[in-house]
Every structure is written in C-alpha cells, then in structure tokens.
PDB file of C-alpha atoms and ligand atoms in Angstrom:
ATOM      1  CA  MET A  12     -18.046 -44.012  35.310  1.00 72.00           C
ATOM      2  CA  TYR A  13     -17.063 -44.526  31.644  1.00 85.00           C
ATOM      3  CA  ASN A  14     -17.751 -48.195  32.203  1.00 88.00           C
ATOM      4  CA  ASP A  15     -21.459 -47.402  31.856  1.00 88.00           C
ATOM      5  CA  LEU A  16     -20.814 -46.676  28.189  1.00 94.00           C
ATOM      6  CA  LYS A  17     -19.329 -50.116  27.605  1.00 92.00           C
ATOM      7  CA  HIS A  18     -20.577 -51.947  24.487  1.00 92.00           C
ATOM      8  CA  TYR A  19     -22.367 -48.861  23.162  1.00 97.00           C
ATOM      9  CA  ASN A  20     -21.279 -46.838  20.167  1.00 98.00           C
ATOM     10  CA  LEU A  21     -21.500 -43.067  20.411  1.00 98.00           C
ATOM     11  CA  VAL A  22     -22.872 -41.837  17.084  1.00 98.00           C
ATOM     12  CA  PHE A  23     -22.587 -38.170  16.126  1.00 99.00           C
ATOM     13  CA  ILE A  24     -25.151 -36.698  13.753  1.00 98.00           C
ATOM     14  CA  GLY A  25     -26.206 -33.207  12.696  1.00 98.00           C
ATOM     15  CA  PHE A  26     -25.964 -30.573  10.019  1.00 98.00           C
ATOM     16  CA  MET A  27     -22.689 -29.782   8.221  1.00 98.00           C
ATOM     17  CA  GLY A  28     -20.429 -27.641  10.380  1.00 97.00           C
ATOM     18  CA  VAL A  29     -21.981 -28.437  13.757  1.00 98.00           C
ATOM     19  CA  GLY A  30     -18.657 -29.907  14.896  1.00 97.00           C
ATOM     20  CA  LYS A  31     -19.168 -33.666  14.487  1.00 98.00           C
ATOM     21  CA  THR A  32     -15.592 -34.320  13.356  1.00 97.00           C
ATOM     22  CA  THR A  33     -13.956 -32.181  16.052  1.00 98.00           C
ATOM     23  CA  ILE A  34     -16.109 -33.387  18.931  1.00 98.00           C
ATOM     24  CA  SER A  35     -16.108 -37.060  17.963  1.00 98.00           C
ATOM     25  CA  SER A  36     -12.324 -36.955  17.714  1.00 98.00           C
ATOM     26  CA  LYS A  37     -12.003 -35.382  21.175  1.00 98.00           C
ATOM     27  CA  VAL A  38     -14.495 -37.868  22.675  1.00 98.00           C
ATOM     28  CA  SER A  39     -12.633 -40.792  21.091  1.00 98.00           C
ATOM     29  CA  LYS A  40      -9.423 -39.563  22.752  1.00 98.00           C
ATOM     30  CA  ILE A  41     -11.074 -39.135  26.160  1.00 97.00           C
ATOM     31  CA  LEU A  42     -12.630 -42.602  25.989  1.00 97.00           C
ATOM     32  CA  ASN A  43      -9.663 -44.149  24.195  1.00 97.00           C
ATOM     33  CA  ARG A  44     -11.874 -45.614  21.505  1.00 97.00           C
ATOM     34  CA  GLU A  45     -11.620 -46.195  17.775  1.00 98.00           C
ATOM     35  CA  ILE A  46     -13.237 -43.491  15.661  1.00 98.00           C
ATOM     36  CA  ILE A  47     -14.978 -44.136  12.356  1.00 98.00           C
ATOM     37  CA  ASP A  48     -15.900 -41.252  10.065  1.00 98.00           C
ATOM     38  CA  THR A  49     -18.432 -42.217   7.376  1.00 98.00           C
ATOM     39  CA  ASP A  50     -17.128 -39.651   4.857  1.00 98.00           C
ATOM     40  CA  LYS A  51     -13.542 -40.861   5.337  1.00 98.00           C
ATOM     41  CA  LYS A  52     -14.708 -44.455   4.861  1.00 98.00           C
ATOM     42  CA  ILE A  53     -16.468 -43.475   1.631  1.00 98.00           C
ATOM     43  CA  ILE A  54     -13.287 -41.825   0.312  1.00 98.00           C
ATOM     44  CA  GLU A  55     -11.211 -44.866   1.352  1.00 97.00           C
ATOM     45  CA  LYS A  56     -13.612 -47.255  -0.326  1.00 97.00           C
ATOM     46  CA  THR A  57     -14.023 -45.373  -3.602  1.00 97.00           C
ATOM     47  CA  ASN A  58     -10.690 -43.583  -3.719  1.00 98.00           C
ATOM     48  CA  ILE A  59     -12.665 -40.536  -4.874  1.00 97.00           C
ATOM     49  CA  GLU A  60     -13.210 -37.248  -3.006  1.00 97.00           C
ATOM     50  CA  ILE A  61     -16.790 -36.591  -1.808  1.00 97.00           C
ATOM     51  CA  SER A  62     -17.301 -33.608  -4.125  1.00 96.00           C
ATOM     52  CA  ASP A  63     -16.074 -35.653  -7.117  1.00 96.00           C
ATOM     53  CA  ILE A  64     -18.490 -38.487  -6.257  1.00 97.00           C
ATOM     54  CA  PHE A  65     -21.365 -35.957  -6.296  1.00 97.00           C
ATOM     55  CA  ASN A  66     -20.111 -34.389  -9.552  1.00 96.00           C
ATOM     56  CA  GLN A  67     -19.434 -37.588 -11.431  1.00 97.00           C
ATOM     57  CA  PHE A  68     -22.112 -39.956 -10.140  1.00 97.00           C
ATOM     58  CA  GLY A  69     -24.722 -37.835  -8.342  1.00 97.00           C
ATOM     59  CA  GLU A  70     -26.132 -37.697  -4.817  1.00 97.00           C
ATOM     60  CA  GLU A  71     -28.132 -40.959  -5.002  1.00 98.00           C
ATOM     61  CA  TYR A  72     -24.949 -42.913  -5.756  1.00 98.00           C
ATOM     62  CA  PHE A  73     -23.218 -41.211  -2.808  1.00 98.00           C
ATOM     63  CA  ARG A  74     -26.169 -42.055  -0.508  1.00 98.00           C
ATOM     64  CA  ASN A  75     -26.031 -45.704  -1.565  1.00 98.00           C
ATOM     65  CA  ILE A  76     -22.343 -45.981  -0.641  1.00 98.00           C
ATOM     66  CA  GLU A  77     -23.061 -44.130   2.596  1.00 98.00           C
ATOM     67  CA  SER A  78     -25.834 -46.625   3.466  1.00 98.00           C
ATOM     68  CA  ASN A  79     -23.532 -49.583   2.717  1.00 98.00           C
ATOM     69  CA  ILE A  80     -20.850 -48.149   5.001  1.00 98.00           C
ATOM     70  CA  ILE A  81     -23.409 -47.571   7.776  1.00 98.00           C
ATOM     71  CA  SER A  82     -24.720 -51.114   7.570  1.00 98.00           C
ATOM     72  CA  GLU A  83     -21.112 -52.340   7.864  1.00 97.00           C
ATOM     73  CA  ILE A  84     -20.034 -50.179  10.806  1.00 98.00           C
ATOM     74  CA  SER A  85     -23.239 -50.252  12.827  1.00 97.00           C
ATOM     75  CA  THR A  86     -22.587 -53.885  13.811  1.00 97.00           C
ATOM     76  CA  LYS A  87     -19.490 -52.786  15.726  1.00 97.00           C
ATOM     77  CA  LYS A  88     -19.436 -52.042  19.455  1.00 96.00           C
ATOM     78  CA  ASP A  89     -17.482 -49.579  21.588  1.00 97.00           C
ATOM     79  CA  VAL A  90     -16.656 -47.251  18.715  1.00 98.00           C
ATOM     80  CA  ILE A  91     -17.238 -43.571  18.040  1.00 98.00           C
ATOM     81  CA  ILE A  92     -19.017 -42.908  14.739  1.00 98.00           C
ATOM     82  CA  SER A  93     -18.986 -39.517  13.071  1.00 98.00           C
ATOM     83  CA  CYS A  94     -21.699 -39.383  10.403  1.00 98.00           C
ATOM     84  CA  GLY A  95     -21.842 -37.186   7.328  1.00 98.00           C
ATOM     85  CA  GLY A  96     -24.610 -34.578   7.652  1.00 98.00           C
ATOM     86  CA  GLY A  97     -27.037 -36.444   5.384  1.00 98.00           C
ATOM     87  CA  SER A  98     -26.479 -39.937   6.813  1.00 98.00           C
ATOM     88  CA  VAL A  99     -29.737 -39.983   8.738  1.00 98.00           C
ATOM     89  CA  ILE A 100     -31.963 -38.897   5.841  1.00 98.00           C
ATOM     90  CA  ARG A 101     -32.635 -42.599   5.210  1.00 98.00           C
ATOM     91  CA  GLU A 102     -34.605 -44.108   8.099  1.00 98.00           C
ATOM     92  CA  LYS A 103     -32.981 -47.499   7.620  1.00 98.00           C
ATOM     93  CA  ASN A 104     -29.589 -45.937   8.446  1.00 98.00           C
ATOM     94  CA  VAL A 105     -30.998 -44.507  11.669  1.00 98.00           C
ATOM     95  CA  SER A 106     -32.393 -47.832  12.841  1.00 98.00           C
ATOM     96  CA  LEU A 107     -29.094 -49.580  12.058  1.00 98.00           C
ATOM     97  CA  LEU A 108     -27.086 -46.942  13.951  1.00 98.00           C
ATOM     98  CA  LYS A 109     -29.469 -47.194  16.905  1.00 97.00           C
ATOM     99  CA  GLU A 110     -28.977 -50.945  17.303  1.00 96.00           C
ATOM    100  CA  ASN A 111     -25.696 -50.604  19.202  1.00 96.00           C
ATOM    101  CA  GLY A 112     -25.485 -46.847  19.496  1.00 97.00           C
ATOM    102  CA  ILE A 113     -26.522 -43.739  21.354  1.00 98.00           C
ATOM    103  CA  ILE A 114     -27.316 -41.058  18.770  1.00 98.00           C
ATOM    104  CA  ILE A 115     -25.915 -37.669  19.717  1.00 98.00           C
ATOM    105  CA  ARG A 116     -27.241 -34.762  17.684  1.00 98.00           C
ATOM    106  CA  LEU A 117     -25.059 -31.684  17.677  1.00 98.00           C
ATOM    107  CA  THR A 118     -26.620 -28.345  16.788  1.00 98.00           C
ATOM    108  CA  ALA A 119     -25.458 -24.810  16.060  1.00 98.00           C
ATOM    109  CA  ASN A 120     -27.201 -21.727  14.744  1.00 97.00           C
ATOM    110  CA  PRO A 121     -26.950 -20.910  11.006  1.00 97.00           C
ATOM    111  CA  HIS A 122     -24.609 -17.989  11.640  1.00 97.00           C
ATOM    112  CA  THR A 123     -22.137 -20.184  13.557  1.00 96.00           C
ATOM    113  CA  ILE A 124     -22.393 -22.860  10.850  1.00 97.00           C
ATOM    114  CA  PHE A 125     -21.800 -20.372   8.038  1.00 97.00           C
ATOM    115  CA  ASN A 126     -18.663 -19.070   9.746  1.00 96.00           C
ATOM    116  CA  ARG A 127     -17.366 -22.608  10.210  1.00 94.00           C
ATOM    117  CA  VAL A 128     -17.990 -23.814   6.636  1.00 96.00           C
ATOM    118  CA  ARG A 129     -17.594 -20.670   4.512  1.00 95.00           C
ATOM    119  CA  LYS A 130     -14.000 -21.415   3.442  1.00 93.00           C
ATOM    120  CA  SER A 131     -14.579 -25.094   2.792  1.00 91.00           C
ATOM    121  CA  ASN A 132     -14.959 -26.318  -0.781  1.00 89.00           C
ATOM    122  CA  SER A 133     -15.380 -29.970   0.099  1.00 91.00           C
ATOM    123  CA  ARG A 134     -19.139 -29.800   0.697  1.00 95.00           C
ATOM    124  CA  PRO A 135     -20.965 -30.246  -2.618  1.00 96.00           C
ATOM    125  CA  ILE A 136     -24.391 -29.498  -1.083  1.00 97.00           C
ATOM    126  CA  LEU A 137     -23.195 -25.972  -0.259  1.00 96.00           C
ATOM    127  CA  LYS A 138     -21.084 -25.483  -3.393  1.00 92.00           C
ATOM    128  CA  ASN A 139     -23.302 -22.952  -5.132  1.00 92.00           C
ATOM    129  CA  ASN A 140     -25.202 -22.037  -1.986  1.00 95.00           C
ATOM    130  CA  MET A 141     -22.565 -20.804   0.406  1.00 96.00           C
ATOM    131  CA  ASN A 142     -24.699 -18.317   2.308  1.00 97.00           C
ATOM    132  CA  GLU A 143     -26.489 -18.113   5.641  1.00 97.00           C
ATOM    133  CA  GLN A 144     -29.954 -18.032   4.081  1.00 98.00           C
ATOM    134  CA  PHE A 145     -29.518 -21.344   2.249  1.00 98.00           C
ATOM    135  CA  ILE A 146     -27.960 -22.961   5.327  1.00 98.00           C
ATOM    136  CA  SER A 147     -30.863 -21.776   7.450  1.00 98.00           C
ATOM    137  CA  SER A 148     -33.521 -23.078   5.048  1.00 98.00           C
ATOM    138  CA  LEU A 149     -31.864 -26.490   4.560  1.00 98.00           C
ATOM    139  CA  MET A 150     -31.448 -26.760   8.331  1.00 98.00           C
ATOM    140  CA  LYS A 151     -35.178 -26.150   8.764  1.00 98.00           C
ATOM    141  CA  LYS A 152     -35.991 -28.809   6.157  1.00 98.00           C
ATOM    142  CA  ARG A 153     -33.788 -31.366   7.894  1.00 98.00           C
ATOM    143  CA  ASP A 154     -34.525 -30.385  11.471  1.00 97.00           C
ATOM    144  CA  LEU A 155     -37.232 -32.973  12.120  1.00 98.00           C
ATOM    145  CA  ILE A 156     -35.097 -35.735  10.621  1.00 98.00           C
ATOM    146  CA  TYR A 157     -32.281 -34.977  13.078  1.00 98.00           C
ATOM    147  CA  LYS A 158     -34.699 -34.513  15.975  1.00 98.00           C
ATOM    148  CA  ASN A 159     -36.431 -37.830  15.350  1.00 98.00           C
ATOM    149  CA  ALA A 160     -33.151 -39.688  15.015  1.00 98.00           C
ATOM    150  CA  ALA A 161     -31.567 -38.252  18.152  1.00 98.00           C
ATOM    151  CA  ASP A 162     -31.338 -39.780  21.613  1.00 98.00           C
ATOM    152  CA  ILE A 163     -29.551 -36.699  22.922  1.00 98.00           C
ATOM    153  CA  THR A 164     -29.236 -33.152  21.580  1.00 98.00           C
ATOM    154  CA  ILE A 165     -26.332 -30.865  22.435  1.00 98.00           C
ATOM    155  CA  SER A 166     -25.892 -27.293  21.294  1.00 97.00           C
ATOM    156  CA  THR A 167     -22.343 -26.328  20.323  1.00 97.00           C
ATOM    157  CA  ASP A 168     -22.826 -22.549  20.166  1.00 95.00           C
ATOM    158  CA  TYR A 169     -20.500 -20.559  22.435  1.00 94.00           C
ATOM    159  CA  LYS A 170     -19.003 -23.619  24.128  1.00 96.00           C
ATOM    160  CA  SER A 171     -15.464 -25.001  24.115  1.00 98.00           C
ATOM    161  CA  ILE A 172     -14.553 -28.364  22.577  1.00 98.00           C
ATOM    162  CA  LYS A 173     -13.767 -29.641  26.063  1.00 98.00           C
ATOM    163  CA  GLU A 174     -17.147 -28.515  27.453  1.00 98.00           C
ATOM    164  CA  ILE A 175     -19.109 -30.035  24.568  1.00 98.00           C
ATOM    165  CA  SER A 176     -17.212 -33.335  24.725  1.00 98.00           C
ATOM    166  CA  LYS A 177     -17.763 -33.599  28.471  1.00 98.00           C
ATOM    167  CA  GLU A 178     -21.474 -32.888  27.988  1.00 98.00           C
ATOM    168  CA  CYS A 179     -21.716 -35.594  25.300  1.00 98.00           C
ATOM    169  CA  ILE A 180     -20.211 -38.200  27.606  1.00 98.00           C
ATOM    170  CA  GLU A 181     -22.242 -37.196  30.662  1.00 97.00           C
ATOM    171  CA  LYS A 182     -25.538 -37.070  28.767  1.00 98.00           C
ATOM    172  CA  SER A 183     -24.832 -40.443  27.142  1.00 98.00           C
ATOM    173  CA  ILE A 184     -24.250 -42.006  30.545  1.00 96.00           C
ATOM    174  CA  GLN A 185     -27.517 -40.477  31.793  1.00 96.00           C
ATOM    175  CA  PHE A 186     -29.336 -41.699  28.694  1.00 97.00           C
ATOM    176  CA  ILE A 187     -28.141 -45.277  29.198  1.00 95.00           C
ATOM    177  CA  LYS A 188     -29.028 -45.142  32.884  1.00 94.00           C
ATOM    178  CA  TYR A 189     -32.634 -44.153  32.248  1.00 95.00           C
ATOM    179  CA  ASN A 190     -33.405 -45.687  28.859  1.00 94.00           C
ATOM    180  CA  LYS A 191     -31.395 -48.851  28.262  1.00 81.00           C
TER     181      LYS A 191
HETATM  182  C1  S3P B  20     -23.506 -33.896   3.550  1.00 71.26           C
HETATM  183  C2  S3P B  20     -22.600 -33.652   4.568  1.00 71.26           C
HETATM  184  C3  S3P B  20     -21.165 -33.932   4.426  1.00 71.26           C
HETATM  185  C4  S3P B  20     -20.917 -35.045   3.406  1.00 71.26           C
HETATM  186  C5  S3P B  20     -21.607 -34.738   2.105  1.00 71.26           C
HETATM  187  C6  S3P B  20     -23.119 -34.546   2.268  1.00 71.26           C
HETATM  188  C7  S3P B  20     -24.943 -33.560   3.764  1.00 71.26           C
HETATM  189  O1  S3P B  20     -20.605 -34.289   5.693  1.00 71.26           O
HETATM  190  O2  S3P B  20     -21.347 -36.288   3.891  1.00 71.26           O
HETATM  191  O3  S3P B  20     -21.018 -33.583   1.586  1.00 71.26           O
HETATM  192  O4  S3P B  20     -25.787 -33.961   2.949  1.00 71.26           O
HETATM  193  O5  S3P B  20     -25.252 -32.871   4.768  1.00 71.26           O
HETATM  194  P1  S3P B  20     -20.330 -33.218   6.885  1.00 71.26           P
HETATM  195  O6  S3P B  20     -21.589 -33.122   7.657  1.00 71.26           O
HETATM  196  O7  S3P B  20     -19.236 -33.866   7.666  1.00 71.26           O
HETATM  197  O8  S3P B  20     -19.915 -31.947   6.248  1.00 71.26           O
END
C-alpha cells in the first residue's frame, strides 16, 4: 500500500503549533523515510537560532534563506518535509514544493494552538503577541494561503498522533490515486 507513495515527498504545512514537527516525525518513522525540517536546515546553514535571525537581520532575510532551502530540498524525492509556518507565504515556494510533493495542511483551532505554543520562546512572530486573540487573527489572515497551497487538509484537534499520522498517509494515497 505504501508503495503508492513512492517517489512523492510528503510536505507538511500549516500555522505554528498545528503539529507539523510531531506528525512529520511520526510519519517518517512509519514510512521509514528521511525527514527534512526547514527551520532546522536554516539553523544548520546559518548557525544562528531562528529568533536571533529575526532579531538581527529581520524577517525578509529569514524568508530569503527559507526560500533558498526550499528550492534545494524540493528537488528531492521520497522524503518527508516539515515546513516552517510561513514557508508557503511565497507562491514560488509552494510551486517548488508541489513539483515532487503532496502538500498536507494540518489545522487546529486557536485555543489548541495557544496551549501548544504558550511556553515556547523560539517563535519570534509570537514573541510579543502570545495570546489567543493574536493567534486567531493571524490564522485568519493566513488561512487562504494555506488553503490554496494544500492538496489535503487534516484537523489535529482532539486526535492522537497515531490517528493523525495514519490519516495523513491514507489521504495521501487517496490523493495520488485520484489526482496524479
Ligand atoms: C514562522 C513559523 C516558525 C518559524 C518562524 C516563522 C511563521 O515555524 O519558521 O518562527 O511565520 O509562521 P513553526 O511553524 O515550526 O513554528
């Protein structure tokens, strides 16, 4: 059954705190595939933490490195890609990721997200805005971007990691069957 996914990348997108890192890691274990995390790649490449890149050089600089990483990794096949929450803001990144990949958008409601990210200080976008209201309004602003980029959408609210991962794999197989 997993053979149907052969040659395709599974690309996880969505707002901060939807569970991209956790789910992509579980899916990579189930499928026994390499996992690439764009934020980790950025840190590896620059040797600077994400929040320090934002502080010292600004968001545009961060987005440029992010785009370079995406253009590098999107040529791969058979990998799992976990994207930073803003990776799909640039349309060019989306079309590159789509070339070899199925784009899986994970969602969660603002309350769930807030509870998942509230103790984190590694997300510069939320640094001075760590509240449910800000999360909700930024989610609304970005919603269409995620929707338009996605091949598949999966809600993560009130589900286990195992359930979500299974759903991601099954829906990807269905997507390939009917669309590729
Ligand atoms: C960002 C999300 C972060 C990280 C950076 C910017 C965003 O990744 O790339 O802080 O703009 O949504 P996560 O979605 O993994 O938190």
